[in-house]
């Protein structure tokens, strides 16, 4: 159906396609000439992206990632300036009478000129709405194409950033290929790439939103713990320029969630060691890297409202982390495991904890609210596709009504014990169109 690389690959006549080129066309996820393949051929040959083409897919996806808007949020001018300073830019308010002049890279300019320069040269668009700005951060900002000052230090930073972006791209490519090997040589779906980049974008947005959240924190112990966590986040763990440090931290979290969390311990360690190797972490830096990922999981998990009799162990913490991020980023997730692995418990805790602005935890207030928006369905051997479709259609109608109201609430569909429907083979197929 698609030929992403523009290669000339000719598929022979129908009766010859299995032997001559049809199987290779399917393995490589495309074919030039659309022919009606036999069902037998699809069952035996259809696969994901082959390792030979993974690098090209990652490169193309990275180019798209760096061209599109990465994050949009409302924030004050002071919060925007704080964000830019934490990312290594020299910017501050001037001390004039009306406070509407900005000193950027040593040059004093009006606020309007400053915002125009951000848009054209830095990759950040800011539109004024009353006392706040609607800030959109574009991929150009991640590339750090800042003002050309001729400064040798700045030029070196730019080269370091280009090198680190290449490492980020190589890390994703190597992880894709390694996961394919761990799956007995089967190809890895292109959807995996989409998830990694979507999660990378999500975690970058989390870092960029930290300044806005920091202004709303109080002095109680829970708020102080959140503030300390956010301060640690903004510093970053990876070496080099602050912005690239954050980008690499966020990529490692995306890979952790998209790849490692779905693997058993031995395979998980293989992916972890691969990420550490490609990104150049070693010794004390690797210790900080591992501590950063554990701190993220612990922060998400500890922000939830759980019964006092529940022990927040590693399994439950990771389940809560994955569910909370996927709910907030709108990514479907499948929890698989034997009884006693905190699947249903994690879902119940998530439901009572994520209430949007009504959340008790300051860390959860700016995330989607799902407290009143949970569509639960208990699967059974007698479940039909019509019953499951009705659950999704009800959720879609409710989500559309929230969209019309401009609400941040997210409707969640929870199919419990989904595997039990296997006796009615087609019951879960209706999920595909929705997820």
JSON list of C-alpha atoms in Angstrom, two decimals, residues 215-308:
[
{"chain": "A", "resi": 215, "resn": "UNK", "atom": "CA", "xyz": [4.26, 28.93, 41.15]},
{"chain": "A", "resi": 216, "resn": "UNK", "atom": "CA", "xyz": [1.16, 27.19, 42.53]},
{"chain": "A", "resi": 217, "resn": "UNK", "atom": "CA", "xyz": [2.86, 25.11, 45.22]},
{"chain": "A", "resi": 218, "resn": "UNK", "atom": "CA", "xyz": [2.41, 25.97, 48.87]},
{"chain": "A", "resi": 219, "resn": "UNK", "atom": "CA", "xyz": [4.57, 25.35, 51.93]},
{"chain": "A", "resi": 220, "resn": "UNK", "atom": "CA", "xyz": [3.13, 22.10, 53.25]},
{"chain": "A", "resi": 221, "resn": "UNK", "atom": "CA", "xyz": [5.19, 18.91, 53.21]},
{"chain": "A", "resi": 222, "resn": "UNK", "atom": "CA", "xyz": [3.50, 17.45, 50.14]},
{"chain": "A", "resi": 223, "resn": "UNK", "atom": "CA", "xyz": [3.99, 20.63, 48.11]},
{"chain": "A", "resi": 224, "resn": "UNK", "atom": "CA", "xyz": [7.59, 20.91, 49.25]},
{"chain": "A", "resi": 225, "resn": "UNK", "atom": "CA", "xyz": [8.30, 17.35, 48.13]},
{"chain": "A", "resi": 226, "resn": "UNK", "atom": "CA", "xyz": [6.78, 18.15, 44.74]},
{"chain": "A", "resi": 227, "resn": "UNK", "atom": "CA", "xyz": [8.88, 21.32, 44.48]},
{"chain": "A", "resi": 228, "resn": "UNK", "atom": "CA", "xyz": [12.08, 19.43, 45.25]},
{"chain": "A", "resi": 229, "resn": "UNK", "atom": "CA", "xyz": [11.17, 16.84, 42.62]},
{"chain": "A", "resi": 230, "resn": "UNK", "atom": "CA", "xyz": [10.52, 19.54, 40.00]},
{"chain": "A", "resi": 231, "resn": "UNK", "atom": "CA", "xyz": [13.80, 21.29, 40.81]},
{"chain": "A", "resi": 232, "resn": "UNK", "atom": "CA", "xyz": [15.65, 18.00, 40.31]},
{"chain": "A", "resi": 233, "resn": "UNK", "atom": "CA", "xyz": [13.81, 17.51, 37.03]},
{"chain": "A", "resi": 234, "resn": "UNK", "atom": "CA", "xyz": [14.76, 20.94, 35.70]},
{"chain": "A", "resi": 235, "resn": "UNK", "atom": "CA", "xyz": [18.46, 20.40, 36.38]},
{"chain": "A", "resi": 236, "resn": "UNK", "atom": "CA", "xyz": [18.58, 17.26, 34.27]},
{"chain": "A", "resi": 237, "resn": "UNK", "atom": "CA", "xyz": [20.95, 14.33, 34.65]},
{"chain": "A", "resi": 238, "resn": "UNK", "atom": "CA", "xyz": [22.67, 14.01, 31.29]},
{"chain": "A", "resi": 239, "resn": "UNK", "atom": "CA", "xyz": [25.86, 16.00, 30.61]},
{"chain": "A", "resi": 240, "resn": "UNK", "atom": "CA", "xyz": [26.12, 18.94, 28.24]},
{"chain": "A", "resi": 241, "resn": "UNK", "atom": "CA", "xyz": [23.78, 21.79, 27.46]},
{"chain": "A", "resi": 242, "resn": "UNK", "atom": "CA", "xyz": [20.74, 22.02, 29.84]},
{"chain": "A", "resi": 243, "resn": "UNK", "atom": "CA", "xyz": [18.18, 21.69, 27.04]},
{"chain": "A", "resi": 244, "resn": "UNK", "atom": "CA", "xyz": [19.84, 18.61, 25.57]},
{"chain": "A", "resi": 245, "resn": "UNK", "atom": "CA", "xyz": [20.17, 17.15, 29.05]},
{"chain": "A", "resi": 246, "resn": "UNK", "atom": "CA", "xyz": [16.40, 17.39, 29.46]},
{"chain": "A", "resi": 247, "resn": "UNK", "atom": "CA", "xyz": [15.79, 15.99, 25.99]},
{"chain": "A", "resi": 248, "resn": "UNK", "atom": "CA", "xyz": [17.92, 12.91, 26.72]},
{"chain": "A", "resi": 249, "resn": "UNK", "atom": "CA", "xyz": [16.34, 12.40, 30.16]},
{"chain": "A", "resi": 250, "resn": "UNK", "atom": "CA", "xyz": [12.90, 12.51, 28.51]},
{"chain": "A", "resi": 251, "resn": "UNK", "atom": "CA", "xyz": [13.93, 10.11, 25.75]},
{"chain": "A", "resi": 252, "resn": "UNK", "atom": "CA", "xyz": [15.21, 7.61, 28.30]},
{"chain": "A", "resi": 253, "resn": "UNK", "atom": "CA", "xyz": [11.86, 7.76, 30.12]},
{"chain": "A", "resi": 254, "resn": "UNK", "atom": "CA", "xyz": [9.99, 7.25, 26.83]},
{"chain": "A", "resi": 255, "resn": "UNK", "atom": "CA", "xyz": [12.11, 4.20, 25.99]},
{"chain": "A", "resi": 256, "resn": "UNK", "atom": "CA", "xyz": [11.68, 2.86, 29.51]},
{"chain": "A", "resi": 257, "resn": "UNK", "atom": "CA", "xyz": [7.90, 3.02, 29.21]},
{"chain": "A", "resi": 258, "resn": "UNK", "atom": "CA", "xyz": [7.54, 2.02, 25.55]},
{"chain": "A", "resi": 259, "resn": "UNK", "atom": "CA", "xyz": [10.04, -0.86, 25.50]},
{"chain": "A", "resi": 260, "resn": "UNK", "atom": "CA", "xyz": [11.40, -1.92, 28.89]},
{"chain": "A", "resi": 261, "resn": "UNK", "atom": "CA", "xyz": [8.13, -2.00, 30.82]},
{"chain": "A", "resi": 262, "resn": "UNK", "atom": "CA", "xyz": [6.73, -4.59, 28.40]},
{"chain": "A", "resi": 263, "resn": "UNK", "atom": "CA", "xyz": [9.67, -7.00, 28.77]},
{"chain": "A", "resi": 264, "resn": "UNK", "atom": "CA", "xyz": [10.66, -9.56, 31.38]},
{"chain": "A", "resi": 265, "resn": "UNK", "atom": "CA", "xyz": [13.65, -8.81, 33.64]},
{"chain": "A", "resi": 266, "resn": "UNK", "atom": "CA", "xyz": [16.42, -10.34, 31.52]},
{"chain": "A", "resi": 267, "resn": "UNK", "atom": "CA", "xyz": [15.31, -8.64, 28.29]},
{"chain": "A", "resi": 268, "resn": "UNK", "atom": "CA", "xyz": [14.65, -5.40, 30.17]},
{"chain": "A", "resi": 269, "resn": "UNK", "atom": "CA", "xyz": [18.24, -5.30, 31.37]},
{"chain": "A", "resi": 270, "resn": "UNK", "atom": "CA", "xyz": [19.48, -5.83, 27.80]},
{"chain": "A", "resi": 271, "resn": "UNK", "atom": "CA", "xyz": [17.54, -2.75, 26.59]},
{"chain": "A", "resi": 272, "resn": "UNK", "atom": "CA", "xyz": [18.62, -0.73, 29.64]},
{"chain": "A", "resi": 273, "resn": "UNK", "atom": "CA", "xyz": [22.31, -1.55, 29.05]},
{"chain": "A", "resi": 274, "resn": "UNK", "atom": "CA", "xyz": [21.90, -0.68, 25.36]},
{"chain": "A", "resi": 275, "resn": "UNK", "atom": "CA", "xyz": [20.48, 2.76, 26.18]},
{"chain": "A", "resi": 276, "resn": "UNK", "atom": "CA", "xyz": [23.28, 3.41, 28.68]},
{"chain": "A", "resi": 277, "resn": "UNK", "atom": "CA", "xyz": [25.91, 2.40, 26.11]},
{"chain": "A", "resi": 278, "resn": "UNK", "atom": "CA", "xyz": [24.60, 4.44, 23.17]},
{"chain": "A", "resi": 279, "resn": "UNK", "atom": "CA", "xyz": [23.91, 7.57, 25.22]},
{"chain": "A", "resi": 280, "resn": "UNK", "atom": "CA", "xyz": [27.38, 7.34, 26.78]},
{"chain": "A", "resi": 281, "resn": "UNK", "atom": "CA", "xyz": [26.42, 6.91, 30.43]},
{"chain": "A", "resi": 282, "resn": "UNK", "atom": "CA", "xyz": [28.93, 5.21, 32.71]},
{"chain": "A", "resi": 283, "resn": "UNK", "atom": "CA", "xyz": [30.02, 5.09, 36.34]},
{"chain": "A", "resi": 284, "resn": "UNK", "atom": "CA", "xyz": [28.49, 7.79, 38.51]},
{"chain": "A", "resi": 285, "resn": "UNK", "atom": "CA", "xyz": [26.48, 9.13, 35.56]},
{"chain": "A", "resi": 286, "resn": "UNK", "atom": "CA", "xyz": [24.75, 5.77, 35.13]},
{"chain": "A", "resi": 287, "resn": "UNK", "atom": "CA", "xyz": [23.88, 5.77, 38.83]},
{"chain": "A", "resi": 288, "resn": "UNK", "atom": "CA", "xyz": [22.27, 9.20, 38.47]},
{"chain": "A", "resi": 289, "resn": "UNK", "atom": "CA", "xyz": [20.49, 8.06, 35.32]},
{"chain": "A", "resi": 290, "resn": "UNK", "atom": "CA", "xyz": [18.96, 5.04, 37.09]},
{"chain": "A", "resi": 291, "resn": "UNK", "atom": "CA", "xyz": [18.04, 7.18, 40.11]},
{"chain": "A", "resi": 292, "resn": "UNK", "atom": "CA", "xyz": [16.29, 9.70, 37.84]},
{"chain": "A", "resi": 293, "resn": "UNK", "atom": "CA", "xyz": [14.05, 7.04, 36.32]},
{"chain": "A", "resi": 294, "resn": "UNK", "atom": "CA", "xyz": [13.23, 5.58, 39.73]},
{"chain": "A", "resi": 295, "resn": "UNK", "atom": "CA", "xyz": [12.43, 9.08, 41.03]},
{"chain": "A", "resi": 296, "resn": "UNK", "atom": "CA", "xyz": [9.94, 9.61, 38.21]},
{"chain": "A", "resi": 297, "resn": "UNK", "atom": "CA", "xyz": [8.16, 6.31, 38.90]},
{"chain": "A", "resi": 298, "resn": "UNK", "atom": "CA", "xyz": [8.09, 6.97, 42.66]},
{"chain": "A", "resi": 299, "resn": "UNK", "atom": "CA", "xyz": [6.71, 10.50, 42.19]},
{"chain": "A", "resi": 300, "resn": "UNK", "atom": "CA", "xyz": [3.81, 9.37, 40.05]},
{"chain": "A", "resi": 301, "resn": "UNK", "atom": "CA", "xyz": [3.04, 6.44, 42.36]},
{"chain": "A", "resi": 302, "resn": "UNK", "atom": "CA", "xyz": [3.32, 8.36, 45.64]},
{"chain": "A", "resi": 303, "resn": "UNK", "atom": "CA", "xyz": [1.00, 11.09, 44.32]},
{"chain": "A", "resi": 304, "resn": "UNK", "atom": "CA", "xyz": [-1.86, 8.58, 44.13]},
{"chain": "A", "resi": 305, "resn": "UNK", "atom": "CA", "xyz": [-4.46, 8.09, 46.86]},
{"chain": "A", "resi": 306, "resn": "UNK", "atom": "CA", "xyz": [-4.09, 4.52, 48.05]},
{"chain": "A", "resi": 307, "resn": "UNK", "atom": "CA", "xyz": [-5.56, 2.68, 51.05]},
{"chain": "A", "resi": 308, "resn": "UNK", "atom": "CA", "xyz": [-3.30, 2.65, 54.11]}
]
